[in-house]
Amino acid sequence: MHKRTPILTDGKALSCACAGLQAHLSLCANGYKCKTEDLIQVLVAMTSQKLTLEQACAALPQMPDATTIRGYLNAQLSVAQLPALEGEVNAALQAQLPRHLWRKSLDVAIDVHDQPFYGRTAQEQGKWVKGQRKAGTRRAYRIASACVMQQGLRFTLSIVFMPHGVPLRDALERLLGQLRRLGLQIKCLWMDRGFASVEIMQYLDEQRWSAGIGCPIRGTSAGQGTRALCQGRASYVTQHTFEDHRHHNTYSASVAVCRVVRNTARRSQRRRKTDWEIYITINITLTPQQVRQRYRHRFGIETSYRFANQVRAWTTSPNPALRFLLLGLALYMYNVWVHLLGDYTQVPRKGGRYLDTARLRLSRLKRLLLQALESRYGAITAITAPAAPRL
């Protein structure tokens, strides 16, 4: 091992996780028991170990009381401060981005993510939205996020909070505005089917964004819906006019109609099934096969959500600002992990380096953070019984 080879210790991992939050979050505490550093580190403990505030404080004996910390958080996190908090969370996310992202054009995946909400807070007060049933409820806190995948690593570039009553176009406009301010070279935006609306397509065309959008297949083969395009024996590109009956608006867009052949689920049948996929293309010129291949890379954003759920703190608080902060911290912790992978798992080889991700699994990073927190705030190593057991 070379003397300049970096070594990741538990203390260095904790410093890396806390640095971005201390630099960009405006949370502060000046009590004689609770300091700003304690607020930041209890948030890291909650996020990395998937704990509630009470559980995190109970697991670390020298951590300030949970009631004290909750008072500081609720006093500084309110609905009125959500726009400012959104900017702070995005600044912390972007602080973990590697410099090589600015060297080339990027494909960016944009998606909407719902986190189930089981509280009884009124919709106007709680800022939750009603959507499709998920995990036993139709209530959820919704965010829109932009993610990029480079060299096998996924980075969350920006997120926006979507409370009740905010149109999808407004959220997309805020998200793309943040991407412009980053100064990245965006090659193309890849969006899921939820963005396949006339209003979104017109906005992207007016702003000269290049985009590919998954198109839902509706209607009948003999009708005027998109299912009528699913004909023939080969993939092709054509024009299709989309209608917005609510606002009496239309938009003619180029669509890539892909004929896909898939194997059946049961291997014993040994049959192949023909299926169709349709993609809306705006300001890009690609073959249907190229559109489908590049669109498939956007599913990496779903992987980001799955990993982020492994480092998402729990809370029963009705405070929407605190809930948004915990959602943002989960994606921030994921960015920290990916950043550390790039710094500490590079393996030299002929033809270019690769990342040995087995050296730093997300579970290992969580253990390193827990060790560093326990060394600072103590650990529970014994439990004293309240009374002698009866024989």
Coordinates of C-alpha atoms in Angstrom, one line a residue:
M1 CA 0.0 0.0 0.0
H2 CA 1.3 3.4 -1.0
K3 CA 1.8 5.9 1.8
R4 CA -0.6 8.3 -0.1
T5 CA -3.3 5.7 -0.3
P6 CA -6.4 7.2 1.5
I7 CA -7.8 5.3 4.4
L8 CA -11.5 5.7 5.4
T9 CA -11.9 5.6 9.2
D10 CA -15.2 5.8 11.1
G11 CA -14.3 9.3 12.3
K12 CA -13.6 10.4 8.7
A13 CA -16.9 8.9 7.5
L14 CA -18.8 10.8 10.2
S15 CA -17.0 14.0 9.3
C16 CA -17.8 13.6 5.6
A17 CA -21.5 13.0 6.4
C18 CA -21.7 16.0 8.8
A19 CA -19.7 18.5 6.8
G20 CA -22.3 19.1 4.0
L21 CA -25.1 19.5 6.6
Q22 CA -23.2 21.9 8.8
A23 CA -22.2 24.0 5.8
H24 CA -25.6 24.3 4.2
L25 CA -28.3 23.7 6.8
S26 CA -29.3 26.7 8.9
L27 CA -30.2 24.6 11.9
C28 CA -28.6 25.9 15.1
A29 CA -28.7 25.3 18.9
N30 CA -26.9 27.3 21.6
G31 CA -28.1 25.7 24.7
Y32 CA -25.9 24.5 27.5
K33 CA -26.8 20.9 26.8
C34 CA -27.5 20.9 23.1
K35 CA -25.2 22.5 20.4
T36 CA -25.6 22.8 16.7
E37 CA -23.2 19.9 16.3
D38 CA -25.5 17.7 18.3
L39 CA -28.5 18.6 16.1
I40 CA -26.5 17.6 13.0
Q41 CA -25.2 14.4 14.4
V42 CA -28.5 13.2 15.8
L43 CA -29.9 13.7 12.3
V44 CA -27.1 11.6 10.9
A45 CA -27.8 8.9 13.5
M46 CA -31.5 8.9 12.7
T47 CA -30.8 8.7 9.0
S48 CA -28.0 6.2 8.9
Q49 CA -29.6 3.7 11.3
K50 CA -33.3 4.2 10.3
L51 CA -34.3 5.3 13.7
T52 CA -36.8 7.7 15.2
L53 CA -35.6 10.7 17.3
E54 CA -36.4 8.9 20.5
Q55 CA -34.6 5.8 19.5
A56 CA -31.5 7.7 18.4
C57 CA -31.2 9.6 21.6
A58 CA -31.9 6.4 23.7
A59 CA -29.2 4.5 21.9
L60 CA -26.6 7.2 22.5
P61 CA -26.5 7.8 26.3
Q62 CA -24.6 11.2 26.2
M63 CA -26.8 12.6 23.4
P64 CA -29.1 15.5 24.6
D65 CA -32.7 14.6 25.4
A66 CA -35.1 13.9 22.6
T67 CA -37.6 16.5 23.8
T68 CA -34.9 19.2 23.8
I69 CA -33.8 18.3 20.2
R70 CA -37.4 18.1 19.0
G71 CA -38.1 21.6 20.4
Y72 CA -35.1 23.0 18.4
L73 CA -36.2 21.2 15.2
N74 CA -39.9 22.2 15.4
A75 CA -39.0 25.8 16.2
Q76 CA -36.8 26.1 13.1
L77 CA -38.6 23.9 10.6
S78 CA -42.0 25.4 9.6
V79 CA -44.2 25.4 6.5
A80 CA -43.2 29.0 5.8
Q81 CA -39.6 28.0 5.7
L82 CA -40.1 25.1 3.2
P83 CA -38.7 27.1 0.2
A84 CA -35.6 28.1 2.0
L85 CA -35.2 24.5 3.4
E86 CA -35.5 23.1 -0.1
G87 CA -32.6 25.3 -1.3
E88 CA -30.4 24.2 1.7
V89 CA -31.1 20.5 1.1
N90 CA -30.2 20.9 -2.6
A91 CA -27.0 22.7 -1.7
A92 CA -26.0 19.8 0.6
L93 CA -26.9 17.3 -2.1
Q94 CA -24.8 19.1 -4.8
A95 CA -21.8 19.5 -2.4
Q96 CA -21.3 15.7 -2.8
L97 CA -21.2 15.8 -6.7
P98 CA -17.8 14.9 -8.2
R99 CA -16.1 17.4 -10.5
H100 CA -16.1 15.1 -13.5
L101 CA -19.8 15.6 -14.0
W102 CA -19.1 19.1 -15.5
R103 CA -16.8 17.7 -18.1
K104 CA -19.3 16.0 -20.5
S105 CA -22.9 16.1 -21.5
L106 CA -25.3 14.1 -19.3
D107 CA -28.5 12.2 -19.5
V108 CA -30.7 13.2 -16.6
A109 CA -33.6 11.1 -15.3
I110 CA -36.5 12.9 -13.7
D111 CA -39.1 11.2 -11.6
V112 CA -41.8 11.8 -9.0
H113 CA -41.5 9.9 -5.7
D114 CA -44.3 9.4 -3.1
Q115 CA -43.5 8.6 0.5
P116 CA -46.6 7.1 2.2
F117 CA -48.2 9.1 5.0
Y118 CA -50.5 7.6 7.6
G119 CA -51.3 10.7 9.8
R120 CA -54.7 12.4 10.2
T121 CA -53.5 16.0 9.6
A122 CA -55.7 18.0 7.3
Q123 CA -54.4 18.2 3.7
E124 CA -54.0 22.0 3.7
Q125 CA -52.1 21.9 6.9
G126 CA -50.0 18.7 6.3
K127 CA -49.3 19.5 2.6
W128 CA -49.7 15.8 1.7
V129 CA -51.1 14.8 -1.7
K130 CA -53.6 12.1 -2.6
G131 CA -52.4 9.6 -5.3
Q132 CA -52.5 5.9 -6.1
R133 CA -52.7 3.4 -3.3
K134 CA -49.3 2.5 -2.0
A135 CA -48.4 0.6 1.2
G136 CA -52.0 0.6 2.3
T137 CA -52.7 4.4 1.9
R138 CA -53.4 6.9 -0.8
R139 CA -51.8 9.8 1.2
A140 CA -48.2 10.6 0.5
Y141 CA -45.5 13.3 0.7
R142 CA -44.4 13.9 -2.9
I143 CA -41.0 15.0 -4.2
A144 CA -39.7 15.4 -7.8
S145 CA -36.0 14.6 -8.2
A146 CA -33.4 14.7 -10.9
C147 CA -30.7 12.0 -11.0
V148 CA -27.7 11.3 -13.2
M149 CA -25.8 8.0 -13.7
Q150 CA -22.1 8.1 -14.5
Q151 CA -19.6 5.3 -14.4
G152 CA -22.1 3.0 -12.7
L153 CA -22.8 5.5 -10.0
R154 CA -26.1 7.4 -9.5
F155 CA -26.1 10.9 -8.1
T156 CA -29.2 12.9 -7.0
L157 CA -28.8 16.4 -8.5
S158 CA -31.8 18.1 -7.1
I159 CA -35.2 17.6 -5.4
V160 CA -38.3 19.8 -5.1
F161 CA -41.2 19.4 -2.6
M162 CA -44.6 19.1 -4.3
P163 CA -47.3 20.0 -1.7
H164 CA -51.0 19.8 -2.4
G165 CA -52.2 22.1 -5.1
V166 CA -48.9 22.6 -6.9
P167 CA -49.1 21.7 -10.6
L168 CA -46.6 19.3 -12.1
R169 CA -45.4 21.9 -14.6
D170 CA -44.5 24.3 -11.8
A171 CA -42.5 21.6 -9.9
L172 CA -40.7 20.7 -13.2
E173 CA -39.9 24.3 -13.9
R174 CA -38.4 24.7 -10.5
L175 CA -36.4 21.5 -10.9
L176 CA -35.0 22.4 -14.3
G177 CA -34.2 25.9 -13.1
Q178 CA -32.0 24.4 -10.4
L179 CA -30.3 22.3 -13.0
R180 CA -29.6 25.3 -15.1
R181 CA -28.0 27.1 -12.1
L182 CA -25.7 24.1 -11.6
G183 CA -24.1 24.8 -14.9
L184 CA -24.2 21.1 -16.0
Q185 CA -24.3 20.2 -19.7
I186 CA -27.6 18.4 -20.1
K187 CA -27.8 16.2 -23.2
C188 CA -31.3 14.9 -22.7
L189 CA -34.0 14.6 -20.0
W190 CA -35.7 11.2 -19.5
M191 CA -39.0 11.2 -17.8
D192 CA -41.6 8.6 -16.8
R193 CA -45.2 8.3 -18.0
G194 CA -46.5 10.7 -15.4
F195 CA -45.0 13.6 -17.5
A196 CA -46.8 12.6 -20.7
S197 CA -49.1 15.6 -20.8
V198 CA -49.7 18.3 -23.4
E199 CA -48.7 21.1 -20.9
I200 CA -45.4 19.5 -20.1
M201 CA -44.5 18.8 -23.7
Q202 CA -45.3 22.3 -24.8
Y203 CA -43.2 23.7 -21.9
L204 CA -40.2 21.5 -22.8
D205 CA -40.4 22.5 -26.5
E206 CA -40.7 26.2 -25.7
Q207 CA -37.6 26.0 -23.4
R208 CA -35.7 24.0 -26.0
W209 CA -35.0 21.0 -23.8
S210 CA -34.3 17.7 -25.4
A211 CA -36.4 15.1 -23.7
G212 CA -37.7 11.5 -23.9
I213 CA -41.0 10.7 -22.1
G214 CA -42.6 7.3 -21.7
C215 CA -46.0 7.3 -23.3
P216 CA -48.9 5.3 -21.8
I217 CA -50.7 3.1 -24.3
R218 CA -54.5 3.9 -24.3
G219 CA -57.4 3.5 -26.5
T220 CA -58.2 0.7 -29.0
S221 CA -56.4 -0.5 -32.1
A222 CA -59.1 0.9 -34.3
G223 CA -59.5 4.2 -32.4
Q224 CA -57.6 7.4 -32.1
G225 CA -55.6 6.6 -29.0
T226 CA -51.9 5.6 -28.9
R227 CA -52.9 1.9 -29.1
A228 CA -53.7 2.6 -32.7
L229 CA -50.0 3.1 -33.4
C230 CA -49.1 -0.4 -32.2
Q231 CA -49.3 -2.0 -35.6
G232 CA -46.9 -3.5 -38.1
R233 CA -44.0 -5.9 -37.8
A234 CA -41.2 -3.4 -37.1
S235 CA -40.4 -0.3 -34.9
Y236 CA -40.9 3.1 -36.5
V237 CA -41.0 6.9 -35.8
T238 CA -44.1 8.9 -36.5
Q239 CA -46.1 12.0 -35.5
H240 CA -49.0 11.9 -33.1
T241 CA -51.3 14.6 -31.9
F242 CA -52.0 14.6 -28.2
E243 CA -55.2 16.3 -26.9
D244 CA -55.7 18.0 -23.5
H245 CA -59.5 17.9 -23.1
R246 CA -59.5 19.8 -19.9
H247 CA -57.8 22.9 -21.4
H248 CA -58.9 22.2 -25.0
N249 CA -55.3 22.1 -26.2
T250 CA -53.4 19.9 -28.6
Y251 CA -49.7 19.2 -29.3
S252 CA -48.2 17.3 -32.2
A253 CA -45.1 15.3 -31.1
S254 CA -42.7 12.8 -32.6
V255 CA -43.1 9.4 -31.1
A256 CA -40.9 6.3 -31.3
V257 CA -43.0 3.2 -31.5
C258 CA -40.9 0.1 -30.5
R259 CA -41.9 -3.5 -31.2
V260 CA -40.4 -5.6 -28.4
V261 CA -40.1 -9.3 -28.3
R262 CA -40.0 -10.8 -24.8
N263 CA -39.7 -14.3 -23.5
T264 CA -42.6 -15.7 -21.4
A265 CA -42.2 -16.0 -17.7
R266 CA -42.4 -19.8 -17.7
R267 CA -39.3 -21.3 -19.2
S268 CA -41.2 -24.6 -19.8
Q269 CA -43.5 -22.9 -22.4
R270 CA -40.5 -21.7 -24.5
R271 CA -42.7 -19.0 -26.2
R272 CA -41.9 -15.5 -27.1
K273 CA -44.4 -12.6 -26.7
T274 CA -44.6 -9.5 -28.8
D275 CA -45.2 -6.2 -27.0
W276 CA -45.2 -2.5 -27.8
E277 CA -43.6 0.5 -26.1
I278 CA -44.1 4.1 -27.1
Y279 CA -41.8 7.1 -26.3
I280 CA -42.4 10.8 -26.9
T281 CA -39.3 12.5 -28.3
I282 CA -38.8 16.2 -28.1
N283 CA -35.9 18.0 -29.9
I284 CA -34.0 14.7 -30.4
T285 CA -33.5 12.6 -33.5
L286 CA -32.8 8.9 -32.6
T287 CA -33.9 5.6 -33.9
P288 CA -36.6 3.7 -31.8
Q289 CA -34.0 1.2 -30.6
Q290 CA -31.7 4.0 -29.5
V291 CA -34.5 5.8 -27.7
R292 CA -35.5 2.6 -25.9
Q293 CA -32.0 1.7 -24.9
R294 CA -31.2 5.2 -23.5
Y295 CA -34.6 5.3 -21.7
R296 CA -33.9 2.1 -19.9
H297 CA -30.9 3.7 -18.1
R298 CA -33.3 6.0 -16.3
F299 CA -34.5 3.1 -14.2
G300 CA -31.4 3.7 -12.1
I301 CA -33.3 6.5 -10.3
E302 CA -35.6 3.8 -8.9
T303 CA -32.5 2.1 -7.5
S304 CA -31.5 5.3 -5.8
Y305 CA -34.9 5.4 -4.0
R306 CA -34.5 1.8 -2.9
F307 CA -31.0 2.5 -1.4
A308 CA -32.3 5.8 0.1
N309 CA -35.0 3.8 1.9
Q310 CA -32.3 1.9 3.7
V311 CA -31.1 5.2 5.3
R312 CA -34.4 7.0 5.9
A313 CA -35.3 8.1 9.4
W314 CA -38.7 7.4 10.8
T315 CA -41.0 10.0 12.4
T316 CA -44.7 10.4 13.4
S317 CA -44.4 14.1 13.4
P318 CA -47.1 16.0 11.4
N319 CA -44.6 18.7 10.6
P320 CA -44.3 18.7 6.7
A321 CA -41.0 20.6 6.8
L322 CA -39.4 17.9 9.1
R323 CA -40.7 15.1 6.9
F324 CA -39.3 16.8 3.8
L325 CA -35.9 17.2 5.6
L326 CA -35.8 13.5 6.4
L327 CA -36.6 12.6 2.8
G328 CA -33.8 14.9 1.6
L329 CA -31.4 13.6 4.2
A330 CA -31.9 10.0 2.9
L331 CA -31.0 11.1 -0.6
Y332 CA -28.1 13.1 0.8
M333 CA -26.7 10.1 2.7
Y334 CA -27.0 8.1 -0.5
N335 CA -24.9 10.8 -2.3
V336 CA -22.3 10.7 0.5
W337 CA -22.0 6.9 0.1
V338 CA -21.6 7.2 -3.7
H339 CA -19.0 10.0 -3.2
L340 CA -17.0 7.8 -0.8
L341 CA -17.2 4.9 -3.3
G342 CA -15.5 7.0 -5.9
D343 CA -12.8 8.1 -3.4
Y344 CA -12.0 4.8 -1.6
T345 CA -12.8 1.9 -3.9
Q346 CA -10.9 2.6 -7.1
V347 CA -8.9 -0.3 -8.3
P348 CA -6.1 0.3 -10.9
R349 CA -6.1 -2.0 -13.9
K350 CA -5.2 -2.0 -17.5
G351 CA -7.8 -0.2 -19.6
G352 CA -9.0 2.1 -16.8
R353 CA -9.9 1.9 -13.1
Y354 CA -13.1 0.2 -11.8
L355 CA -14.9 0.5 -8.5
D356 CA -14.7 -2.4 -6.1
T357 CA -18.0 -1.6 -4.4
A358 CA -17.7 -4.7 -2.1
R359 CA -15.2 -2.8 -0.1
L360 CA -17.7 -0.3 1.1
R361 CA -21.3 -1.6 1.0
L362 CA -23.9 0.8 2.3
S363 CA -24.4 -1.4 5.4
R364 CA -20.6 -1.1 6.1
L365 CA -20.9 2.7 5.9
K366 CA -23.8 2.6 8.4
R367 CA -21.7 0.6 10.8
L368 CA -18.8 3.0 10.5
L369 CA -21.1 5.9 11.3
L370 CA -22.6 4.1 14.3
Q371 CA -19.1 3.4 15.7
A372 CA -18.1 7.0 15.4
L373 CA -21.3 8.2 17.0
E374 CA -20.9 5.7 19.9
S375 CA -17.3 6.7 20.5
R376 CA -18.5 10.3 20.9
Y377 CA -21.8 9.9 22.7
G378 CA -21.2 6.5 24.4
A379 CA -22.8 3.1 23.9
I380 CA -25.1 1.0 26.0
T381 CA -23.0 -2.0 26.9
A382 CA -25.0 -3.3 29.9
I383 CA -28.6 -3.2 31.2
T384 CA -29.4 -3.2 34.9
A385 CA -32.5 -5.0 36.0
P386 CA -34.9 -3.0 38.1
A387 CA -35.3 -5.8 40.6
A388 CA -34.0 -9.3 41.3
P389 CA -36.0 -11.9 39.4
R390 CA -38.4 -14.1 41.3
L391 CA -37.3 -17.7 41.7

